[in-house]
Coordinates of C-alpha atoms in Angstrom, one line a residue:
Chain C
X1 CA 93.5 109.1 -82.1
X2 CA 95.1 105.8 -80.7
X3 CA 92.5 105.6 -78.3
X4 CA 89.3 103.3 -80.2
X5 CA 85.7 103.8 -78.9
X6 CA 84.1 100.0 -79.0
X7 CA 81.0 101.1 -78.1
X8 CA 79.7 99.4 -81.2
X9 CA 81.1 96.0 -80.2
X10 CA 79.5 96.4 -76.9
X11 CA 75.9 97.1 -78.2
X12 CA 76.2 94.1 -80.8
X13 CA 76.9 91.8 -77.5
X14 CA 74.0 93.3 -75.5
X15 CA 71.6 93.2 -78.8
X16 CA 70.6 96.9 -78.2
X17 CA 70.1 99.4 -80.9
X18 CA 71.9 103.2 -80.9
X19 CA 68.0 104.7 -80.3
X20 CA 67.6 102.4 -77.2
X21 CA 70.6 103.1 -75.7
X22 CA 70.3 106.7 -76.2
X23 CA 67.0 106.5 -74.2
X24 CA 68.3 104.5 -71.8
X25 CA 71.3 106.1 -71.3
X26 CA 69.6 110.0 -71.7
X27 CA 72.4 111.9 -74.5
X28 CA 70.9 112.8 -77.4
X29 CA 71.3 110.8 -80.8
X30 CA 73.8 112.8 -82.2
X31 CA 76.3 113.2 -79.3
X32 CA 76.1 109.0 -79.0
X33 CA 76.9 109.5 -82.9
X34 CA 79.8 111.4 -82.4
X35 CA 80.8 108.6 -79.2
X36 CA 80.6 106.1 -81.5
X37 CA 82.6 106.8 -84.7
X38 CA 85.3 108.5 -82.9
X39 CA 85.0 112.2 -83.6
X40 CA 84.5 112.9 -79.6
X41 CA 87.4 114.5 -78.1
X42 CA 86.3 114.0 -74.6
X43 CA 84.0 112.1 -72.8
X44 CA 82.2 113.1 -68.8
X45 CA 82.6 110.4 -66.5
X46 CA 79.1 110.9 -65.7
X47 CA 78.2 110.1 -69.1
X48 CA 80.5 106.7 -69.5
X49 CA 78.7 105.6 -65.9
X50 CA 75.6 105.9 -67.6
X51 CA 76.6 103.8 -70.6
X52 CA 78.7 101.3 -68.5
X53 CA 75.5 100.7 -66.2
X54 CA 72.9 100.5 -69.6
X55 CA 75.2 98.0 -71.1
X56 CA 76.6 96.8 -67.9
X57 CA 80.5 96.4 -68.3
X58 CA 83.4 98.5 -67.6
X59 CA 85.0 101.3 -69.0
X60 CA 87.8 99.3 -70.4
X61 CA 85.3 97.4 -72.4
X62 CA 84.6 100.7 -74.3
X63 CA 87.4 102.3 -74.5
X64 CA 90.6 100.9 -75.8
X65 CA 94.3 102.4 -76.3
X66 CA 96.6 101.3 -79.5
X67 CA 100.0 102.2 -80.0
X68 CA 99.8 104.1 -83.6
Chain J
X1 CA 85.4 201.8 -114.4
X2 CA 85.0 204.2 -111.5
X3 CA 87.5 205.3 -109.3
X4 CA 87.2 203.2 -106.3
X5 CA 88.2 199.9 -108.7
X6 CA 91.0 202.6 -110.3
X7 CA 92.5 203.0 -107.0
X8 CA 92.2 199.7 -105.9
X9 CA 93.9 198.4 -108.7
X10 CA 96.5 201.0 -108.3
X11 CA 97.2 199.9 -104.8
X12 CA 97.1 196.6 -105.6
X13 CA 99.6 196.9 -108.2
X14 CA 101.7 199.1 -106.1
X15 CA 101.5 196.9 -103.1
X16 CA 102.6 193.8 -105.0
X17 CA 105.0 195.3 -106.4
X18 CA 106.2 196.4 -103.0
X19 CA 106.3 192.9 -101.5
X20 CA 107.1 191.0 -104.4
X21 CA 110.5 193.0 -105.3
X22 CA 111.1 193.9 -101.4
X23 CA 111.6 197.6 -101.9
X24 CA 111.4 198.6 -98.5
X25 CA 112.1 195.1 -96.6
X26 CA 116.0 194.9 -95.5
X27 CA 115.2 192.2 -93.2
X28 CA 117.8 190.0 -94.2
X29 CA 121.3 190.5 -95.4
X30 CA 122.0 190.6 -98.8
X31 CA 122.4 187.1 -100.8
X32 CA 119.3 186.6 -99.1
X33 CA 115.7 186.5 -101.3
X34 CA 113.5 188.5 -98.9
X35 CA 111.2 190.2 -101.5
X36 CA 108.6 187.2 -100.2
X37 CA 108.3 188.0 -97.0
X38 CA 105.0 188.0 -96.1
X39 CA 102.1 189.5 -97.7
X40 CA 100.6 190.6 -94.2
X41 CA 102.9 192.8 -94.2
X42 CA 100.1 194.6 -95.7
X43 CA 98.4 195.0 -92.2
X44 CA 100.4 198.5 -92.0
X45 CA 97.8 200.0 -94.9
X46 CA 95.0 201.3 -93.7
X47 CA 91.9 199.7 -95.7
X48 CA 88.8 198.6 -95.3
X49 CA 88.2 194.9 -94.6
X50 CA 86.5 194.2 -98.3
X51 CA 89.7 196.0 -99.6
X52 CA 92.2 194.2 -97.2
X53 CA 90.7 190.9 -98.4
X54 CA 90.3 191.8 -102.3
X55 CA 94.9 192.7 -101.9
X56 CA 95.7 189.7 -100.4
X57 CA 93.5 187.9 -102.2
X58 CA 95.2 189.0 -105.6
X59 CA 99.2 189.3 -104.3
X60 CA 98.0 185.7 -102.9
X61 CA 96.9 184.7 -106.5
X62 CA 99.6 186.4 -107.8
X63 CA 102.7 184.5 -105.8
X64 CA 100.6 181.0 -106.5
X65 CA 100.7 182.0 -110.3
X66 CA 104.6 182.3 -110.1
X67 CA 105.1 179.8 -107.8
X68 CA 103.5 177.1 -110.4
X69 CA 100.0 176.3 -108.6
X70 CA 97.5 179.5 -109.2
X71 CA 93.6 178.0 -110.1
X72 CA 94.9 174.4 -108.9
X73 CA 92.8 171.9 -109.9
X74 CA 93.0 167.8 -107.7
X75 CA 92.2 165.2 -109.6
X76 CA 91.6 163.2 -106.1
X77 CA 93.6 161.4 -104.4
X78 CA 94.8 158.0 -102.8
X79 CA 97.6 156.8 -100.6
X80 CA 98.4 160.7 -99.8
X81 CA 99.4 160.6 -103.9
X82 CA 97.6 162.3 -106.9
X83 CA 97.6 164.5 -110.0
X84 CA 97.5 168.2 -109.7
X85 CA 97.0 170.7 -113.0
X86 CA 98.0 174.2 -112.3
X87 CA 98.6 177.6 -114.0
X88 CA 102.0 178.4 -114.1
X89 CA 102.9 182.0 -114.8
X90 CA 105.7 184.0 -113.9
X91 CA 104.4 187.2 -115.6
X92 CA 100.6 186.6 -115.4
X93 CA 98.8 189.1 -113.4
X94 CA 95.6 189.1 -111.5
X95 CA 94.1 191.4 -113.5
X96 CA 95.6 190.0 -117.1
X97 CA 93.9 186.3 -116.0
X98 CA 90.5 188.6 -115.4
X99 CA 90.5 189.6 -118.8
X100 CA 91.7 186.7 -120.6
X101 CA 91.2 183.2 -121.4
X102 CA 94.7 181.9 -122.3
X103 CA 96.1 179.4 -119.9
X104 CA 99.7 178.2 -118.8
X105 CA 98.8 174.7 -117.6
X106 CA 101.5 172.9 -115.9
X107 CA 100.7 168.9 -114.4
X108 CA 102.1 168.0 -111.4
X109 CA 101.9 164.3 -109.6
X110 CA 100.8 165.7 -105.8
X111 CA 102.8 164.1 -103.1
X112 CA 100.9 165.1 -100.2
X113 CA 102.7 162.9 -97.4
X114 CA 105.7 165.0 -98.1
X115 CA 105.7 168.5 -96.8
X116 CA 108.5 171.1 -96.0
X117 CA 110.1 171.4 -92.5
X118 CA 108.2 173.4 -90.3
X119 CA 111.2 175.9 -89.7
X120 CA 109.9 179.4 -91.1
X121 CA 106.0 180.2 -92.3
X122 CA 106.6 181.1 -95.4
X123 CA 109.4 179.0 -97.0
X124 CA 108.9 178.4 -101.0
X125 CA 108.9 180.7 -103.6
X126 CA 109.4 180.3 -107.2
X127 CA 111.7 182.9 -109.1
X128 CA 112.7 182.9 -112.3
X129 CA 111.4 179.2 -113.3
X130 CA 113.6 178.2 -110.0
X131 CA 112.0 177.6 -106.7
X132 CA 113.9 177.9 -103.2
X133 CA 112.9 177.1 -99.4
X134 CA 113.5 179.4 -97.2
X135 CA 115.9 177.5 -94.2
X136 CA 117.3 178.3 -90.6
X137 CA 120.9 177.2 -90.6
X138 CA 122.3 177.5 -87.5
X139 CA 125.5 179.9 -87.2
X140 CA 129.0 178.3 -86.3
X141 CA 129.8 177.8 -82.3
X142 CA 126.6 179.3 -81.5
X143 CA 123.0 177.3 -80.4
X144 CA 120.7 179.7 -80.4
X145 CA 121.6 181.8 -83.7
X146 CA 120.6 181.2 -87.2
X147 CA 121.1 182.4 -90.3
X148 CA 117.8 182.1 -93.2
X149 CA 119.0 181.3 -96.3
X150 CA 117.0 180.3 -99.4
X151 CA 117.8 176.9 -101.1
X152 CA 117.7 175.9 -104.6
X153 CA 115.5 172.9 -104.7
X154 CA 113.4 171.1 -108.0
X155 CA 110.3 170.3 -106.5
X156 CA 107.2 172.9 -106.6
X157 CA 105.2 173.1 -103.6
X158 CA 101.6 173.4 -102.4
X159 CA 101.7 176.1 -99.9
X160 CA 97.5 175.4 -98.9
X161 CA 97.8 171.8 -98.6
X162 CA 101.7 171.2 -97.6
X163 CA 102.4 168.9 -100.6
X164 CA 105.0 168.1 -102.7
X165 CA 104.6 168.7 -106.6
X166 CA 106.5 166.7 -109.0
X167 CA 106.1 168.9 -112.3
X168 CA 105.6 166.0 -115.0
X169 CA 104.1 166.2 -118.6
X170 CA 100.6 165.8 -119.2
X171 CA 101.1 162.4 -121.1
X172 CA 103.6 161.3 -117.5
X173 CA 100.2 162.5 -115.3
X174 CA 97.8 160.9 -117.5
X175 CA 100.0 157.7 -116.7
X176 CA 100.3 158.4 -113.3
X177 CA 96.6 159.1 -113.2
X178 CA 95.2 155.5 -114.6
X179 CA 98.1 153.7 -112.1
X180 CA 96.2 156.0 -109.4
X181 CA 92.9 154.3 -110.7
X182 CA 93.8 150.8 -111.0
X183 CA 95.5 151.1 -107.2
X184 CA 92.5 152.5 -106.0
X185 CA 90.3 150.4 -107.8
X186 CA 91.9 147.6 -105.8
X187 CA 91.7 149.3 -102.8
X188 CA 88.1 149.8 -103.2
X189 CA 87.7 145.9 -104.0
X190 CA 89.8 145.0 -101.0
X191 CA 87.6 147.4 -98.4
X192 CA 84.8 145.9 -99.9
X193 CA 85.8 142.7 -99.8
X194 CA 86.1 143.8 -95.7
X195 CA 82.9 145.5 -95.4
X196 CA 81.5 142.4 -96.9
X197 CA 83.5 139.8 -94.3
X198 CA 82.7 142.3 -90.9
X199 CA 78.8 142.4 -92.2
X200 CA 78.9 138.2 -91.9
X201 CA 81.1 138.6 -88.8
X202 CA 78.2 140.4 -87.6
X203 CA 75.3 138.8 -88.2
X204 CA 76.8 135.4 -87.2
X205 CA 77.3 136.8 -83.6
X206 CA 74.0 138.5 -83.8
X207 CA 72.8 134.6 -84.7
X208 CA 75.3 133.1 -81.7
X209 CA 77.5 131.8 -84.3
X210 CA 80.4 133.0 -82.2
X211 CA 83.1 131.1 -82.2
X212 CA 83.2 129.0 -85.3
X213 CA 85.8 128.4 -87.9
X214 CA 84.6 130.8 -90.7
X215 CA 84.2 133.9 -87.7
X216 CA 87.9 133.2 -86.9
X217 CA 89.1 133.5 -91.0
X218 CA 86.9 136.4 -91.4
X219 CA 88.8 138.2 -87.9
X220 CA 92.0 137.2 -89.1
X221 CA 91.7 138.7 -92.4
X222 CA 90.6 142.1 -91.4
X223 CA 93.0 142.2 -88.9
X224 CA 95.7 141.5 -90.9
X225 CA 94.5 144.0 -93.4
X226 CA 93.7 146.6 -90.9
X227 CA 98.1 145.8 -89.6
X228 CA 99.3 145.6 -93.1
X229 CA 97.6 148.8 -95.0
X230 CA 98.9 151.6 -93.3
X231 CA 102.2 149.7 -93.1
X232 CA 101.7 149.4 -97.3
X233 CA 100.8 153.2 -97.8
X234 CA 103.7 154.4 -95.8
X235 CA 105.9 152.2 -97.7
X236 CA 104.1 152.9 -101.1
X237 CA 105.4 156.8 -100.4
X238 CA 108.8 155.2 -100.0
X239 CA 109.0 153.8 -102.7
X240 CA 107.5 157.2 -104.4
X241 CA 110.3 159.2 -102.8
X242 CA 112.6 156.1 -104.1
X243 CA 111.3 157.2 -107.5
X244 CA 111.5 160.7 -107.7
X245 CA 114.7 161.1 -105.1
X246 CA 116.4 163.4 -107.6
X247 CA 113.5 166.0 -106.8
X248 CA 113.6 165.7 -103.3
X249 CA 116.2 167.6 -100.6
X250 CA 116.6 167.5 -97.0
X251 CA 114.0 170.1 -96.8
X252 CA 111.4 167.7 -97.3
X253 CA 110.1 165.2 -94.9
X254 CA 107.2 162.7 -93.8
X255 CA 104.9 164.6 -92.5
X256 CA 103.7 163.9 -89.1
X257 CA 100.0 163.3 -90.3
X258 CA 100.9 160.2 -92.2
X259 CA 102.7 159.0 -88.8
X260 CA 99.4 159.9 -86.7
X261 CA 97.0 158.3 -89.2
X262 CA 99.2 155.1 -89.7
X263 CA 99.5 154.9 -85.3
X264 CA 95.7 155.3 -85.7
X265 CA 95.0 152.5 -88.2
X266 CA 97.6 150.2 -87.0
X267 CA 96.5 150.5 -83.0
X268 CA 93.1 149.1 -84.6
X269 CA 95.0 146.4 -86.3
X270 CA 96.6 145.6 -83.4
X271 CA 93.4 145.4 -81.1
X272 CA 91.7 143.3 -84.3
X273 CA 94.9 140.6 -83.8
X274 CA 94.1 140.7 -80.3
X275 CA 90.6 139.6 -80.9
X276 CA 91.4 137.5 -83.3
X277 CA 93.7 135.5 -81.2
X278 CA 91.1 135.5 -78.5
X279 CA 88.7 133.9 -81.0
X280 CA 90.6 131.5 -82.2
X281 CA 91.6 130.4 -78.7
X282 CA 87.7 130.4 -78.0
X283 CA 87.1 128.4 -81.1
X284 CA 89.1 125.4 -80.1
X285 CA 87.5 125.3 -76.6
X286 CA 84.3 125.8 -78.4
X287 CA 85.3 122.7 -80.9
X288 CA 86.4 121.1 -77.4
X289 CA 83.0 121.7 -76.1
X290 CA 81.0 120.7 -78.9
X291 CA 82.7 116.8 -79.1
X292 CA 83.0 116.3 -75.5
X293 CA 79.8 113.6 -74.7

C-alpha cells in the first residue's frame, strides 16, 4: 500500500512506548498493532485525533504517501 | 387338487390364452399386433375379487416372463442407471415356474431415466425374442386421426418402473456393476465430503464465525456441487444413451422426472451461489471491519 503509517517514528521522537500510547490514546493493543505495521485498511478520524493529540503532531506526520 | 384350483387354472389358462393370442379382439386392423391389449379386459368375467386378482396376477406374470423381466431382481441403483437380472421365457408358464426350479436368467443394464412416450398405456410387448412399442402415428392430411402401429425396436422394457433394459451378458453386467460401484463410491465420498463441510459451516455460525474466509470456501464448494451434479447426472445418461444409441429409437425419451429432480437440485444450487456471493461480499466488509482502527 503506497500509503506508510510512521507511527513508529513518531513515538521514538516523543519517547513513549506502544502500551502508553494505547492507554493514552484508549484502542486496544492489538488494533494499535495492526496501525502500526501496516496491515490497517482504514483508519476513523476519531481515532487519528486521539493519536495526533497524545503525540501532538499532525496527521501528515503519521501518515505518508509514496509513489510505488 | 380340488376343483375350485381345477377351474381356476382352467380359466386362467383359457383367459390367457384369450388375451395373449387376441381371439376375440378385432380392435385394430390387421398388420396390427393387438393380441396385448389389455389384460383388464378381463373385468367382463364375472369372479370373485380373490379370483380376479389371482388371473391378473398370473397373465401379468405371464406377459413379464415373455416380455424378458418376470421375478426381476435390482441390484440398486445410481444416477437413474443399474443392473437388472430377469427371467426371460417365451414359453414359461405361471404354473410350470410353480412347479419347477429351472431358470432362464437374462441381465440387463437398467436405464431408468429413459422411459417410452406416454402415447398409449400399454405399449411394449415382446413376441417371438422381438419386442415392439405400440405408437400413434398420425394419418396423412388429417390432425386429429391416428393410426397405432407396433414398432420393431431392440431395447426390453420395464413396464412397473418405466425403464429402459439394455439386455447384456452376465460378464458385460458384472462390469457394468463394479463401474456402478466405483461411481457411487465417489459419490458417496463427495456427499460426505459435503455433509462434512455444511456440519463446520454450521457450527462456525452457531460460534459467530460468520463471515470468515474458510465459511466462504466451504459455501462455494457446496454450491458449486449442488449446480454441477444434477448437471453431471443428466449428462452421464447422455453419454449412456451415446453408448448404447444403436438400442435406442425415437420411442424413447428423457423422462420428465429426471428434468423435475435436476430443476429441484439445481434451483438449490442456485440459491447456495446466491449465498455464497452474499458471503463473500460480507466477508470483505467483514475483513474491512476487522483492520479499520
Amino acid at each position: 500500500m503506497p500509503i506508510i503509517v510512521n507511527l513508529d517514528v513518531m513515538m521514538a521522537r516523543r519517547k513513549m512506548s506502544l502500551t502508553e500510547l494505547s492507554e493514552r490514546v484508549g484502542i486496544t493493543m492489538a488494533n494499535l498493532s495492526i496501525l502500526k505495521t501496516g496491515k490497517a485498511k482504514a483508519v476513523r478520524l476519531e481515532t487519528l485525533e486521539a493519536i495526533c493529540r497524545v503525540l501532538n503532531c499532525q496527521p501528515g506526520d503519521i501518515l505518508e504517501f509514496v509513489e510505488e | 387338487m380340488n376343483i375350485k384350483s381345477k377351474l381356476a387354472g382352467i380359466i386362467i389358462n383359457v383367459s390367457s390364452f384369450v388375451i395373449i393370442t387376441g381371439y376375440g379382439y378385432t380392435l385394430y386392423p390387421s398388420g396390427i399386433h393387438n393380441w396385448m391389449y389389455s389384460y383388464k379386459e378381463t373385468d367382463s368375467l364375472n369372479l370373485p375379487v380373490s379370483q380376479y386378482e389371482a388371473l391378473n396376477d398370473s397373465i401379468l406374470t405371464m406377459r413379464n416372463l415373455k416380455n424378458g423381466y418376470g421375478f426381476d431382481h435390482d441390484n440398486g441403483q445410481f444416477a437413474y442407471l443399474g443392473t437388472q437380472t430377469s427371467i426371460a421365457c417365451d414359453t414359461c408358464s405361471y404354473t410350470w415356474f410353480k412347479n419347477n426350479t429351472q431358470t432362464y436368467n437374462q441381465n440387463y443394464i437398467k436405464l431408468n431415466a429413459w422411459g417410452i412416450k406416454k402415447e398409449l398405456p400399454y405399449k411394449f410387448y415382446v413376441k417371438n425374442k422381438q419386442g415392439y412399442v405400440r405408437k400413434a402415428v398420425p394419418v396423412k392430411n388429417s390432425d386429429s386421426k391416428f393410426n397405432i402401429v407396433d414398432v420393431p425396436v431392440k431395447f426390453r422394457y420395464n413396464t412397473m418402473d418405466d425403464a429402459i433394459l439394455i439386455p447384456v451378458s452376465a460378464d458385460g453386467a458384472s462390469l457394468f456393476d463394479t463401474g456402478w460401484l466405483i461411481l457411487w463410491g465417489l459419490n458417496m465420498i463427495g456427499l460426505l465430503f459435503l455433509l462434512y463441510l455444511f456440519i463446520r459451516f454450521s457450527y462456525d455460525t452457531s460460534k459467530g464465525r460468520l463471515f470468515t474466509r474458510k465459511n466462504v470456501t466451504r459455501l462455494k464448494l457446496i454450491a458449486v456441487s449442488v449446480t454441477v451434479y444434477p448437471l453431471s447426472i443428466i449428462l452421464l445418461n447422455l453419454l449412456v444413451r451415446f453408448v448404447f444409441r444403436q438400442y435406442f429409437s425415437p420411442e424413447v425419451v428423457l423422462k420428465d422426472m429426471v428434468w423435475y429432480n435436476a430443476y429441484i437440485v439445481l434451483l438449490i444450487g442456485i440459491v447456495l451461489s446466491l449465498l455464497y456471493g452474499a458471503y463473500n461480499r460480507a466477508q470483505l466488509l467483514q475483513e474491512e471491519q476487522d483492520l479499520t482502527v
